[in-house]
Amino acid sequence: MSFDNLGLGTNTLNAIKDAGYTTPTPIQSQAIPAVLNGTDVLGCAQTGTGKTASFTLPIIERLSKGRARARMPRSLILTPTRELATQISENFITYGKYEKLSMALLIGGVSTEEQQRKLTRGVDVLIATPGRLLDLFGRGSLLLNDVQFLVIDEADRMLDMGFIPDVEKIVGCLPKERQTMMFSATMPTEIRKLTKTFLKNPTEITVSPPATTASTVTECLIEVSPRSKNKALRELLRSENVLNALIFCNRKKNVDVLNRSLRKYGFLSAPLHGDMAQSARETTLQNFKNGTIKLLVATDVAGRGIDVESLSHVFNYDVPLHAEDYVHRIGRTGRAGKHGFAFMLACPEDSRYVEAITKLIGHKISPESKQKQQNLNKPQSTSKPKKSKPVAASSSGTQPEKIQQSGVGRVKRSEPRTKRSRPSSNKLTDNGTPDVNWTGPVPAFLRKKTLIPSN
Ligand code: AMP
């Protein structure tokens, strides 16, 4: 299957070629012809399947004929988060580069002035989060009666975030005669119900069951006590070959606390959550994408839309409370044919959530995995104990304060001594030899070195 057979025009095909895509993904090969034919689409697909292009490409094609009138957008894409909205707008820029379509991004956390100016000039593509859209709609900055295409992206996430009433309000203001595309990674009953009111005879496309974890991700469960969680994470960050990683917490508060702790220990981390100003979130994402920041500590909501090529690791610092989130989280790594690693730190009280995840994904996440076998079979190094390099702690403008003050481009790595800590030589380093820097008690999982895969 090639893009040439899907009904797209030369301009769009050239833009796809420029983007380097040769073959449509399964959701693209099914959704693009359906949208071009004027059919509604219900896509059960998660991020990473190419779902954004599956609606962006045909919408660009359909909008290429015609012009927008002032304050009357011709298409509307609703997304739950600012990050996702920004990512979708980037897709429209990439794929619509040979068309003269105008676009506006209505997201919270930034001034409305520029957004209003764009609306006044007329936009073909309007990408919005529900709150900001309703705000500007209420002020009379836009009219919704010329919307011919509606996309509701990540509907299940909208539900989780409590946006469904807003979405219903918005849909109620749209013309009945329109084409609607709805995408959701999972199909809870509430979303299934909504599809009946939002969509007309949709073509249903399911590209991968929501409970599937990619075969390119090696999963590993680490059992820890709540008190040793931070230390266990740091040890993993040091002993694993972490190039860049997303670290998921369940709460915004935990994100900030963990990030501060990691930075205190010299890791190049940054937080990402919904309470941050939009500009700070954008800068953080940019820094993560360009490698200035190696570790991003995030909530599910903030981390959901992050599309970073070659993410080496995902750490579940907190076991997700919703099993589906586990699938979304670890789906950030192991993409584009690359191998990824996903670790989950679980305390005894997390057992019922771990069980729910196991049930959903249909396999046990345990150290008794292929990965463990590989490690068991790996020859042990006989080299001397060494100070392994700190991961994610290269010198850069974002070094933690402590390090800048010291004026050293290197990060002090040993754990600070506490009253309870004791010098010990039974903690093992990456190569299986005792770590002379270790001053704390040895977490159980470190005693079983084979549980920690190294790639
Ligand atoms: P999405 O599921 O829309 O978040 O897309 C995931 C990633 O796949 C993005 O980085 C896209 O640029 C990329 N992508 C989308 N379509 C294709 C394709 N046909 N071939 C290769 N990569 C693609």
CSV table of C-alpha atoms and ligand atoms in Angstrom, one decimal:
chain,number,residue,atom,x,y,z
A,1,MET,CA,0.0,0.0,0.0
A,2,SER,CA,1.3,3.5,-0.9
A,3,PHE,CA,0.0,7.0,-0.2
A,4,ASP,CA,-0.6,7.4,-3.9
A,5,ASN,CA,-3.7,5.1,-3.8
A,6,LEU,CA,-5.6,6.9,-1.1
A,7,GLY,CA,-7.1,9.7,-3.1
A,8,LEU,CA,-4.8,12.5,-1.9
A,9,GLY,CA,-3.8,15.3,-4.3
A,10,THR,CA,-0.3,16.1,-5.5
A,11,ASN,CA,0.4,18.9,-3.0
A,12,THR,CA,-0.4,16.7,0.0
A,13,LEU,CA,1.5,13.7,-1.5
A,14,ASN,CA,4.6,16.0,-2.0
A,15,ALA,CA,4.3,17.1,1.6
A,16,ILE,CA,4.2,13.5,2.8
A,17,LYS,CA,7.2,12.7,0.7
A,18,ASP,CA,9.1,15.6,2.2
A,19,ALA,CA,8.2,14.3,5.7
A,20,GLY,CA,9.9,11.0,4.6
A,21,TYR,CA,6.9,8.8,4.9
A,22,THR,CA,6.6,6.1,2.3
A,23,THR,CA,3.9,3.8,3.6
A,24,PRO,CA,0.6,4.7,5.3
A,25,THR,CA,0.1,3.2,8.7
A,26,PRO,CA,-3.0,1.0,9.1
A,27,ILE,CA,-5.2,3.7,10.5
A,28,GLN,CA,-4.1,6.1,7.7
A,29,SER,CA,-4.9,3.6,4.9
A,30,GLN,CA,-8.4,3.1,6.4
A,31,ALA,CA,-9.3,6.6,7.6
A,32,ILE,CA,-8.0,8.7,4.8
A,33,PRO,CA,-10.2,7.3,2.0
A,34,ALA,CA,-13.2,7.3,4.4
A,35,VAL,CA,-12.8,11.0,5.3
A,36,LEU,CA,-12.2,11.9,1.6
A,37,ASN,CA,-15.5,10.1,0.9
A,38,GLY,CA,-17.3,12.2,3.4
A,39,THR,CA,-17.9,9.4,6.0
A,40,ASP,CA,-17.7,9.9,9.7
A,41,VAL,CA,-14.9,8.0,11.4
A,42,LEU,CA,-14.6,6.4,14.8
A,43,GLY,CA,-10.9,5.5,15.4
A,44,CYS,CA,-9.9,3.4,18.3
A,45,ALA,CA,-6.2,4.2,18.2
A,46,GLN,CA,-3.6,5.4,20.5
A,47,THR,CA,-0.8,7.9,20.0
A,48,GLY,CA,2.0,6.4,18.0
A,49,THR,CA,-0.2,4.8,15.4
A,50,GLY,CA,-0.1,7.7,13.0
A,51,LYS,CA,-3.6,8.8,13.9
A,52,THR,CA,-2.9,12.5,13.7
A,53,ALA,CA,-2.0,12.3,10.0
A,54,SER,CA,-5.0,10.0,9.4
A,55,PHE,CA,-7.3,13.0,9.9
A,56,THR,CA,-4.9,15.9,9.2
A,57,LEU,CA,-4.1,14.7,5.6
A,58,PRO,CA,-7.7,14.3,4.3
A,59,ILE,CA,-8.9,17.5,6.1
A,60,ILE,CA,-6.1,19.5,4.3
A,61,GLU,CA,-7.2,17.9,1.1
A,62,ARG,CA,-10.9,18.8,1.6
A,63,LEU,CA,-10.1,22.3,2.8
A,64,SER,CA,-7.8,23.1,-0.1
A,65,LYS,CA,-10.8,24.1,-2.1
A,66,GLY,CA,-12.5,27.1,-0.6
A,67,ARG,CA,-11.7,30.0,1.8
A,68,ALA,CA,-12.5,30.8,5.4
A,69,ARG,CA,-14.6,33.8,6.3
A,70,ALA,CA,-13.9,36.1,9.2
A,71,ARG,CA,-14.5,34.5,12.6
A,72,MET,CA,-16.0,31.4,11.0
A,73,PRO,CA,-13.5,28.5,11.1
A,74,ARG,CA,-14.1,25.7,8.6
A,75,SER,CA,-12.8,22.9,10.7
A,76,LEU,CA,-12.4,22.3,14.4
A,77,ILE,CA,-10.1,19.9,16.1
A,78,LEU,CA,-10.7,19.5,19.8
A,79,THR,CA,-8.0,18.1,22.0
A,80,PRO,CA,-7.7,17.6,25.8
A,81,THR,CA,-4.3,19.2,26.3
A,82,ARG,CA,-2.3,22.1,25.1
A,83,GLU,CA,0.6,19.9,24.2
A,84,LEU,CA,-1.5,17.7,22.0
A,85,ALA,CA,-3.0,20.8,20.4
A,86,THR,CA,0.4,22.1,19.6
A,87,GLN,CA,1.5,18.8,18.2
A,88,ILE,CA,-1.5,18.6,15.9
A,89,SER,CA,-0.8,22.2,14.7
A,90,GLU,CA,2.7,21.1,13.8
A,91,ASN,CA,1.2,18.2,11.8
A,92,PHE,CA,-0.9,20.7,9.9
A,93,ILE,CA,2.1,22.9,9.1
A,94,THR,CA,4.1,19.9,7.9
A,95,TYR,CA,1.4,18.3,5.8
A,96,GLY,CA,-0.2,21.5,4.6
A,97,LYS,CA,3.0,23.2,3.5
A,98,TYR,CA,2.0,23.4,-0.2
A,99,GLU,CA,-1.5,24.7,0.6
A,100,LYS,CA,-2.5,28.2,1.7
A,101,LEU,CA,-4.5,27.2,4.7
A,102,SER,CA,-4.8,29.5,7.7
A,103,MET,CA,-4.7,28.1,11.2
A,104,ALA,CA,-5.3,29.2,14.8
A,105,LEU,CA,-4.4,27.5,18.0
A,106,LEU,CA,-6.8,28.3,20.9
A,107,ILE,CA,-5.2,27.0,24.0
A,108,GLY,CA,-5.2,28.3,27.6
A,109,GLY,CA,-2.2,29.7,29.4
A,110,VAL,CA,-1.4,32.2,26.7
A,111,SER,CA,-2.8,35.6,25.8
A,112,THR,CA,-6.0,35.6,23.8
A,113,GLU,CA,-5.1,38.7,21.7
A,114,GLU,CA,-3.2,37.0,19.0
A,115,GLN,CA,-5.7,34.2,18.9
A,116,GLN,CA,-8.5,36.7,18.5
A,117,ARG,CA,-6.6,38.5,15.7
A,118,LYS,CA,-6.2,35.3,13.8
A,119,LEU,CA,-9.9,34.4,14.2
A,120,THR,CA,-10.9,37.8,12.8
A,121,ARG,CA,-8.8,37.2,9.7
A,122,GLY,CA,-10.5,33.9,9.2
A,123,VAL,CA,-9.2,30.4,9.8
A,124,ASP,CA,-9.5,27.2,7.8
A,125,VAL,CA,-8.2,25.0,10.7
A,126,LEU,CA,-9.0,25.7,14.3
A,127,ILE,CA,-7.3,23.6,16.9
A,128,ALA,CA,-8.5,24.1,20.4
A,129,THR,CA,-8.8,22.9,24.0
A,130,PRO,CA,-12.5,23.0,25.1
A,131,GLY,CA,-12.1,25.6,27.8
A,132,ARG,CA,-10.4,28.3,25.7
A,133,LEU,CA,-12.7,27.7,22.8
A,134,LEU,CA,-15.8,28.2,25.0
A,135,ASP,CA,-14.2,31.3,26.5
A,136,LEU,CA,-13.7,33.0,23.1
A,137,PHE,CA,-17.0,31.7,21.8
A,138,GLY,CA,-18.7,33.3,24.8
A,139,ARG,CA,-17.0,36.6,24.0
A,140,GLY,CA,-18.2,36.5,20.5
A,141,SER,CA,-14.8,36.1,19.0
A,142,LEU,CA,-15.9,33.3,16.8
A,143,LEU,CA,-18.9,31.7,15.2
A,144,LEU,CA,-19.3,27.9,14.9
A,145,ASN,CA,-21.9,27.7,12.1
A,146,ASP,CA,-19.5,27.2,9.2
A,147,VAL,CA,-17.6,24.2,10.7
A,148,GLN,CA,-17.7,21.4,8.2
A,149,PHE,CA,-15.2,19.1,9.9
A,150,LEU,CA,-15.0,18.2,13.5
A,151,VAL,CA,-12.3,16.1,15.1
A,152,ILE,CA,-12.5,15.0,18.7
A,153,ASP,CA,-9.1,13.7,19.6
A,154,GLU,CA,-8.3,11.5,22.6
A,155,ALA,CA,-12.0,11.4,23.7
A,156,ASP,CA,-11.2,9.1,26.6
A,157,ARG,CA,-8.7,11.6,28.0
A,158,MET,CA,-11.4,14.3,27.6
A,159,LEU,CA,-13.6,12.1,29.7
A,160,ASP,CA,-10.9,11.6,32.4
A,161,MET,CA,-10.3,15.3,32.6
A,162,GLY,CA,-14.0,16.2,32.9
A,163,PHE,CA,-14.2,18.0,29.6
A,164,ILE,CA,-17.1,16.0,28.1
A,165,PRO,CA,-19.8,18.6,29.2
A,166,ASP,CA,-17.8,21.3,27.5
A,167,VAL,CA,-17.4,19.1,24.4
A,168,GLU,CA,-21.2,18.5,24.4
A,169,LYS,CA,-21.8,22.2,24.6
A,170,ILE,CA,-19.5,22.9,21.7
A,171,VAL,CA,-20.9,20.1,19.5
A,172,GLY,CA,-24.4,21.6,20.3
A,173,CYS,CA,-23.3,24.9,18.6
A,174,LEU,CA,-22.1,23.2,15.4
A,175,PRO,CA,-24.1,22.7,12.2
A,176,LYS,CA,-25.8,19.3,12.1
A,177,GLU,CA,-24.5,18.8,8.6
A,178,ARG,CA,-20.8,18.2,9.1
A,179,GLN,CA,-18.3,15.4,9.1
A,180,THR,CA,-17.1,14.1,12.4
A,181,MET,CA,-14.0,12.1,13.3
A,182,MET,CA,-13.6,10.9,16.8
A,183,PHE,CA,-10.5,9.2,18.2
A,184,SER,CA,-10.0,7.4,21.4
A,185,ALA,CA,-7.3,5.1,22.7
A,186,THR,CA,-9.9,3.2,24.8
A,187,MET,CA,-13.7,2.9,24.4
A,188,PRO,CA,-15.3,3.2,27.8
A,189,THR,CA,-19.1,3.0,27.9
A,190,GLU,CA,-19.5,6.7,28.3
A,191,ILE,CA,-17.5,7.3,25.1
A,192,ARG,CA,-19.3,4.6,23.2
A,193,LYS,CA,-22.6,6.4,24.2
A,194,LEU,CA,-21.3,9.7,22.9
A,195,THR,CA,-20.4,8.3,19.5
A,196,LYS,CA,-24.1,7.7,19.0
A,197,THR,CA,-24.9,11.4,19.3
A,198,PHE,CA,-21.8,12.9,17.8
A,199,LEU,CA,-21.4,10.6,14.8
A,200,LYS,CA,-23.5,9.4,11.9
A,201,ASN,CA,-23.0,5.9,10.5
A,202,PRO,CA,-19.2,6.1,11.2
A,203,THR,CA,-16.6,3.9,9.7
A,204,GLU,CA,-15.1,2.2,12.7
A,205,ILE,CA,-11.4,1.6,12.7
A,206,THR,CA,-9.5,-0.2,15.4
A,207,VAL,CA,-5.9,-0.4,14.8
A,208,SER,CA,-4.6,-2.0,17.9
A,209,PRO,CA,-6.4,-3.2,20.9
A,210,PRO,CA,-6.1,-0.7,23.7
A,211,ALA,CA,-4.6,-3.2,26.0
A,212,THR,CA,-1.6,-4.0,23.8
A,213,THR,CA,1.9,-3.2,24.8
A,214,ALA,CA,4.4,-3.1,22.0
A,215,SER,CA,6.8,-6.0,21.6
A,216,THR,CA,9.6,-3.5,21.2
A,217,VAL,CA,9.3,-2.5,24.9
A,218,THR,CA,10.9,-4.6,27.6
A,219,GLU,CA,8.9,-4.3,30.8
A,220,CYS,CA,10.3,-4.7,34.3
A,221,LEU,CA,8.6,-4.6,37.7
A,222,ILE,CA,10.7,-3.5,40.7
A,223,GLU,CA,9.3,-4.2,44.1
A,224,VAL,CA,10.3,-1.4,46.6
A,225,SER,CA,9.2,-0.1,49.9
A,226,PRO,CA,7.8,3.5,49.8
A,227,ARG,CA,10.8,4.8,51.7
A,228,SER,CA,13.3,3.4,49.2
A,229,LYS,CA,11.4,4.5,46.1
A,230,ASN,CA,13.5,7.6,45.3
A,231,LYS,CA,16.7,5.8,45.9
A,232,ALA,CA,15.7,2.9,43.8
A,233,LEU,CA,14.8,5.2,41.0
A,234,ARG,CA,18.2,7.0,41.2
A,235,GLU,CA,20.0,3.7,41.1
A,236,LEU,CA,18.1,2.6,38.0
A,237,LEU,CA,18.8,5.9,36.4
A,238,ARG,CA,22.5,5.4,37.0
A,239,SER,CA,22.8,1.7,36.3
A,240,GLU,CA,20.6,1.7,33.2
A,241,ASN,CA,21.8,3.0,29.9
A,242,VAL,CA,19.3,5.9,30.1
A,243,LEU,CA,19.6,8.3,27.2
A,244,ASN,CA,16.4,10.1,28.0
A,245,ALA,CA,13.4,9.1,30.0
A,246,LEU,CA,9.9,10.0,30.9
A,247,ILE,CA,9.2,9.5,34.6
A,248,PHE,CA,5.5,9.3,35.4
A,249,CYS,CA,3.9,10.3,38.7
A,250,ASN,CA,0.2,10.1,39.6
A,251,ARG,CA,0.0,13.6,41.0
A,252,LYS,CA,1.2,17.1,40.1
A,253,LYS,CA,2.5,17.5,43.6
A,254,ASN,CA,4.6,14.3,43.3
A,255,VAL,CA,6.0,15.6,40.1
A,256,ASP,CA,7.5,18.7,41.7
A,257,VAL,CA,8.8,16.8,44.8
A,258,LEU,CA,10.4,14.1,42.7
A,259,ASN,CA,11.9,16.6,40.3
A,260,ARG,CA,13.4,18.6,43.1
A,261,SER,CA,14.9,15.5,44.6
A,262,LEU,CA,16.4,14.3,41.3
A,263,ARG,CA,18.0,17.7,40.7
A,264,LYS,CA,19.4,17.7,44.1
A,265,TYR,CA,21.2,14.6,43.2
A,266,GLY,CA,22.5,16.1,40.0
A,267,PHE,CA,20.1,14.7,37.4
A,268,LEU,CA,19.1,16.9,34.5
A,269,SER,CA,15.4,16.7,35.1
A,270,ALA,CA,12.4,19.0,34.6
A,271,PRO,CA,8.8,18.8,35.6
A,272,LEU,CA,5.8,18.9,33.3
A,273,HIS,CA,2.3,19.2,34.5
A,274,GLY,CA,-0.9,21.2,34.0
A,275,ASP,CA,-0.2,23.8,36.7
A,276,MET,CA,2.8,25.2,34.9
A,277,ALA,CA,2.5,28.3,32.7
A,278,GLN,CA,2.1,27.5,29.0
A,279,SER,CA,5.4,29.1,28.1
A,280,ALA,CA,7.2,27.1,30.8
A,281,ARG,CA,5.7,23.9,29.5
A,282,GLU,CA,6.6,24.7,25.9
A,283,THR,CA,10.2,25.5,26.9
A,284,THR,CA,10.5,22.3,28.9
A,285,LEU,CA,9.2,20.2,26.1
A,286,GLN,CA,11.6,21.9,23.7
A,287,ASN,CA,14.5,21.3,26.0
A,288,PHE,CA,13.5,17.7,26.4
A,289,LYS,CA,13.2,17.2,22.6
A,290,ASN,CA,16.6,18.8,21.9
A,291,GLY,CA,18.3,16.9,24.7
A,292,THR,CA,19.1,19.8,27.0
A,293,ILE,CA,16.9,18.0,29.6
A,294,LYS,CA,17.2,14.3,29.8
A,295,LEU,CA,14.6,13.4,32.3
A,296,LEU,CA,11.0,14.6,32.2
A,297,VAL,CA,9.0,14.1,35.3
A,298,ALA,CA,5.3,14.2,34.2
A,299,THR,CA,1.7,13.5,35.1
A,300,ASP,CA,-0.3,11.3,32.7
A,301,VAL,CA,-2.2,14.2,31.3
A,302,ALA,CA,0.9,16.3,30.5
A,303,GLY,CA,2.9,13.3,29.3
A,304,ARG,CA,0.2,11.9,27.1
A,305,GLY,CA,0.8,13.8,23.9
A,306,ILE,CA,4.6,13.8,24.1
A,307,ASP,CA,6.0,12.5,20.9
A,308,VAL,CA,9.8,12.3,21.3
A,309,GLU,CA,11.7,10.1,18.9
A,310,SER,CA,14.0,7.5,20.4
A,311,LEU,CA,12.9,7.8,24.0
A,312,SER,CA,15.1,5.1,25.7
A,313,HIS,CA,13.2,4.6,29.0
A,314,VAL,CA,9.9,5.1,30.7
A,315,PHE,CA,9.8,4.9,34.5
A,316,ASN,CA,6.5,4.4,36.3
A,317,TYR,CA,7.6,6.1,39.6
A,318,ASP,CA,4.0,5.7,40.7
A,319,VAL,CA,2.0,2.6,39.6
A,320,PRO,CA,-0.8,4.1,37.5
A,321,LEU,CA,-4.3,4.0,39.1
A,322,HIS,CA,-5.9,3.3,35.7
A,323,ALA,CA,-4.5,0.3,34.0
A,324,GLU,CA,-4.9,1.9,30.6
A,325,ASP,CA,-2.5,4.6,31.6
A,326,TYR,CA,0.2,2.0,31.9
A,327,VAL,CA,-0.2,1.1,28.2
A,328,HIS,CA,-0.1,4.8,27.3
A,329,ARG,CA,2.9,5.5,29.4
A,330,ILE,CA,5.1,2.7,28.2
A,331,GLY,CA,3.9,3.4,24.6
A,332,ARG,CA,6.1,6.5,24.7
A,333,THR,CA,9.2,4.3,24.2
A,334,GLY,CA,10.0,1.4,21.8
A,335,ARG,CA,8.7,3.4,18.9
A,336,ALA,CA,9.7,3.6,15.2
A,337,GLY,CA,11.3,0.1,15.4
A,338,LYS,CA,13.6,1.0,18.3
A,339,HIS,CA,13.8,-0.9,21.5
A,340,GLY,CA,12.6,0.7,24.7
A,341,PHE,CA,12.6,-0.1,28.4
A,342,ALA,CA,9.8,0.4,30.8
A,343,PHE,CA,10.3,0.1,34.6
A,344,MET,CA,7.6,0.2,37.2
A,345,LEU,CA,8.4,0.8,40.9
A,346,ALA,CA,5.7,-0.9,42.9
A,347,CYS,CA,5.1,-0.8,46.7
A,348,PRO,CA,3.2,-3.6,48.5
A,349,GLU,CA,0.1,-1.4,48.6
A,350,ASP,CA,0.1,-1.0,44.8
A,351,SER,CA,-0.6,-4.7,44.3
A,352,ARG,CA,-4.2,-4.4,43.3
A,353,TYR,CA,-3.2,-1.8,40.6
A,354,VAL,CA,-0.4,-4.0,39.4
A,355,GLU,CA,-2.9,-6.9,39.2
A,356,ALA,CA,-5.3,-4.7,37.1
A,357,ILE,CA,-2.5,-3.8,34.7
A,358,THR,CA,-1.5,-7.5,34.4
A,359,LYS,CA,-5.1,-8.4,33.6
A,360,LEU,CA,-5.4,-5.7,31.0
A,361,ILE,CA,-2.2,-6.4,29.2
A,362,GLY,CA,-2.6,-10.1,29.5
A,363,HIS,CA,0.9,-10.9,30.7
A,364,LYS,CA,2.8,-10.7,33.9
A,365,ILE,CA,5.4,-7.9,34.2
A,366,SER,CA,8.0,-9.5,36.3
A,367,PRO,CA,11.7,-9.8,36.6
A,368,GLU,CA,11.2,-13.4,35.4
A,369,SER,CA,11.2,-12.1,31.9
A,370,LYS,CA,13.2,-12.4,28.7
A,371,GLN,CA,15.2,-9.5,30.0
A,372,LYS,CA,16.2,-11.3,33.1
A,373,GLN,CA,17.3,-14.3,31.1
A,374,GLN,CA,19.4,-12.0,29.0
A,375,ASN,CA,21.0,-10.5,32.0
A,376,LEU,CA,21.6,-13.9,33.6
A,377,ASN,CA,23.3,-15.0,30.5
A,378,LYS,CA,25.4,-11.9,30.3
A,379,PRO,CA,29.1,-12.5,31.2
A,380,GLN,CA,30.0,-10.7,34.5
A,381,SER,CA,32.7,-8.1,34.2
A,382,THR,CA,35.8,-8.6,36.2
A,383,SER,CA,37.0,-5.1,36.0
A,384,LYS,CA,37.7,-2.9,39.1
A,385,PRO,CA,34.9,-1.0,40.8
A,386,LYS,CA,34.3,2.2,38.9
A,387,LYS,CA,32.4,5.4,39.3
A,388,SER,CA,29.8,5.0,36.6
A,389,LYS,CA,28.9,8.3,34.8
A,390,PRO,CA,25.8,9.9,36.0
A,391,VAL,CA,23.0,9.6,33.5
A,392,ALA,CA,21.2,12.7,32.4
A,393,ALA,CA,23.8,14.9,34.1
A,394,SER,CA,25.8,16.4,31.3
A,395,SER,CA,27.0,19.9,31.6
A,396,SER,CA,24.5,22.4,30.3
A,397,GLY,CA,22.9,25.7,31.1
A,398,THR,CA,20.3,23.9,33.2
A,399,GLN,CA,22.6,22.4,35.7
A,400,PRO,CA,21.2,22.3,39.2
A,401,GLU,CA,22.1,25.3,41.4
A,402,LYS,CA,24.3,23.2,43.6
A,403,ILE,CA,26.5,22.2,40.8
A,404,GLN,CA,26.7,25.6,39.2
A,405,GLN,CA,27.9,27.0,42.6
A,406,SER,CA,30.6,24.3,42.8
A,407,GLY,CA,31.8,25.4,39.4
A,408,VAL,CA,32.4,21.8,38.5
A,409,GLY,CA,31.0,20.4,35.3
A,410,ARG,CA,30.6,17.0,37.0
A,411,VAL,CA,27.9,15.9,39.4
A,412,LYS,CA,28.6,14.6,42.8
A,413,ARG,CA,27.1,11.2,42.7
A,414,SER,CA,27.4,9.6,46.0
A,415,GLU,CA,24.3,9.5,48.2
A,416,PRO,CA,24.6,12.0,51.1
A,417,ARG,CA,25.2,10.3,54.4
A,418,THR,CA,22.3,10.2,56.7
A,419,LYS,CA,22.2,9.0,60.3
A,420,ARG,CA,21.0,5.7,59.2
A,421,SER,CA,23.4,5.2,56.4
A,422,ARG,CA,26.5,3.1,56.6
A,423,PRO,CA,29.4,2.6,54.4
A,424,SER,CA,28.9,-0.6,52.5
A,425,SER,CA,30.6,-2.6,49.9
A,426,ASN,CA,27.8,-4.9,49.1
A,427,LYS,CA,25.9,-2.6,46.7
A,428,LEU,CA,26.8,-3.5,43.2
A,429,THR,CA,27.7,-1.2,40.4
A,430,ASP,CA,26.6,-1.5,36.8
A,431,ASN,CA,29.3,-4.1,36.1
A,432,GLY,CA,28.4,-6.2,39.0
A,433,THR,CA,31.3,-5.0,41.2
A,434,PRO,CA,30.9,-3.4,44.7
A,435,ASP,CA,30.3,0.4,44.5
A,436,VAL,CA,32.6,2.2,46.9
A,437,ASN,CA,30.4,5.3,46.8
A,438,TRP,CA,27.4,3.5,48.3
A,439,THR,CA,26.6,4.7,51.8
A,440,GLY,CA,23.0,3.6,52.2
A,441,PRO,CA,21.2,0.4,52.9
A,442,VAL,CA,21.0,-2.0,50.0
A,443,PRO,CA,17.5,-2.1,48.5
A,444,ALA,CA,16.3,-5.7,48.0
A,445,PHE,CA,16.2,-5.4,44.3
A,446,LEU,CA,19.8,-4.4,44.1
A,447,ARG,CA,20.8,-7.5,46.0
A,448,LYS,CA,19.4,-9.4,43.1
A,449,LYS,CA,21.4,-7.6,40.5
A,450,THR,CA,20.0,-9.7,37.7
A,451,LEU,CA,16.6,-7.9,38.1
A,452,ILE,CA,18.1,-4.8,36.6
A,453,PRO,CA,18.6,-5.1,33.0
A,454,SER,CA,21.3,-3.2,31.3
A,455,ASN,CA,21.2,-2.7,27.6
B,1,AMP,P1,0.7,9.9,16.0
B,1,AMP,O1,0.1,8.6,16.3
B,1,AMP,O2,-0.1,10.7,15.1
B,1,AMP,O3,1.1,10.6,17.3
B,1,AMP,O4,2.1,9.7,15.2
B,1,AMP,C1,3.2,9.1,15.7
B,1,AMP,C2,4.4,9.4,14.9
B,1,AMP,O5,4.4,8.7,13.7
B,1,AMP,C3,4.7,10.8,14.6
B,1,AMP,O6,6.0,11.1,14.9
B,1,AMP,C4,4.5,10.9,13.1
B,1,AMP,O7,5.4,11.9,12.5
B,1,AMP,C5,4.9,9.5,12.6
B,1,AMP,N1,4.2,9.1,11.4
B,1,AMP,C6,2.9,9.3,11.1
B,1,AMP,N2,2.6,8.7,9.9
B,1,AMP,C7,3.7,8.0,9.5
B,1,AMP,C8,4.0,7.2,8.4
B,1,AMP,N3,3.1,6.9,7.5
B,1,AMP,N4,5.2,6.7,8.3
B,1,AMP,C9,6.1,6.9,9.3
B,1,AMP,N5,5.9,7.7,10.3
B,1,AMP,C10,4.7,8.2,10.5
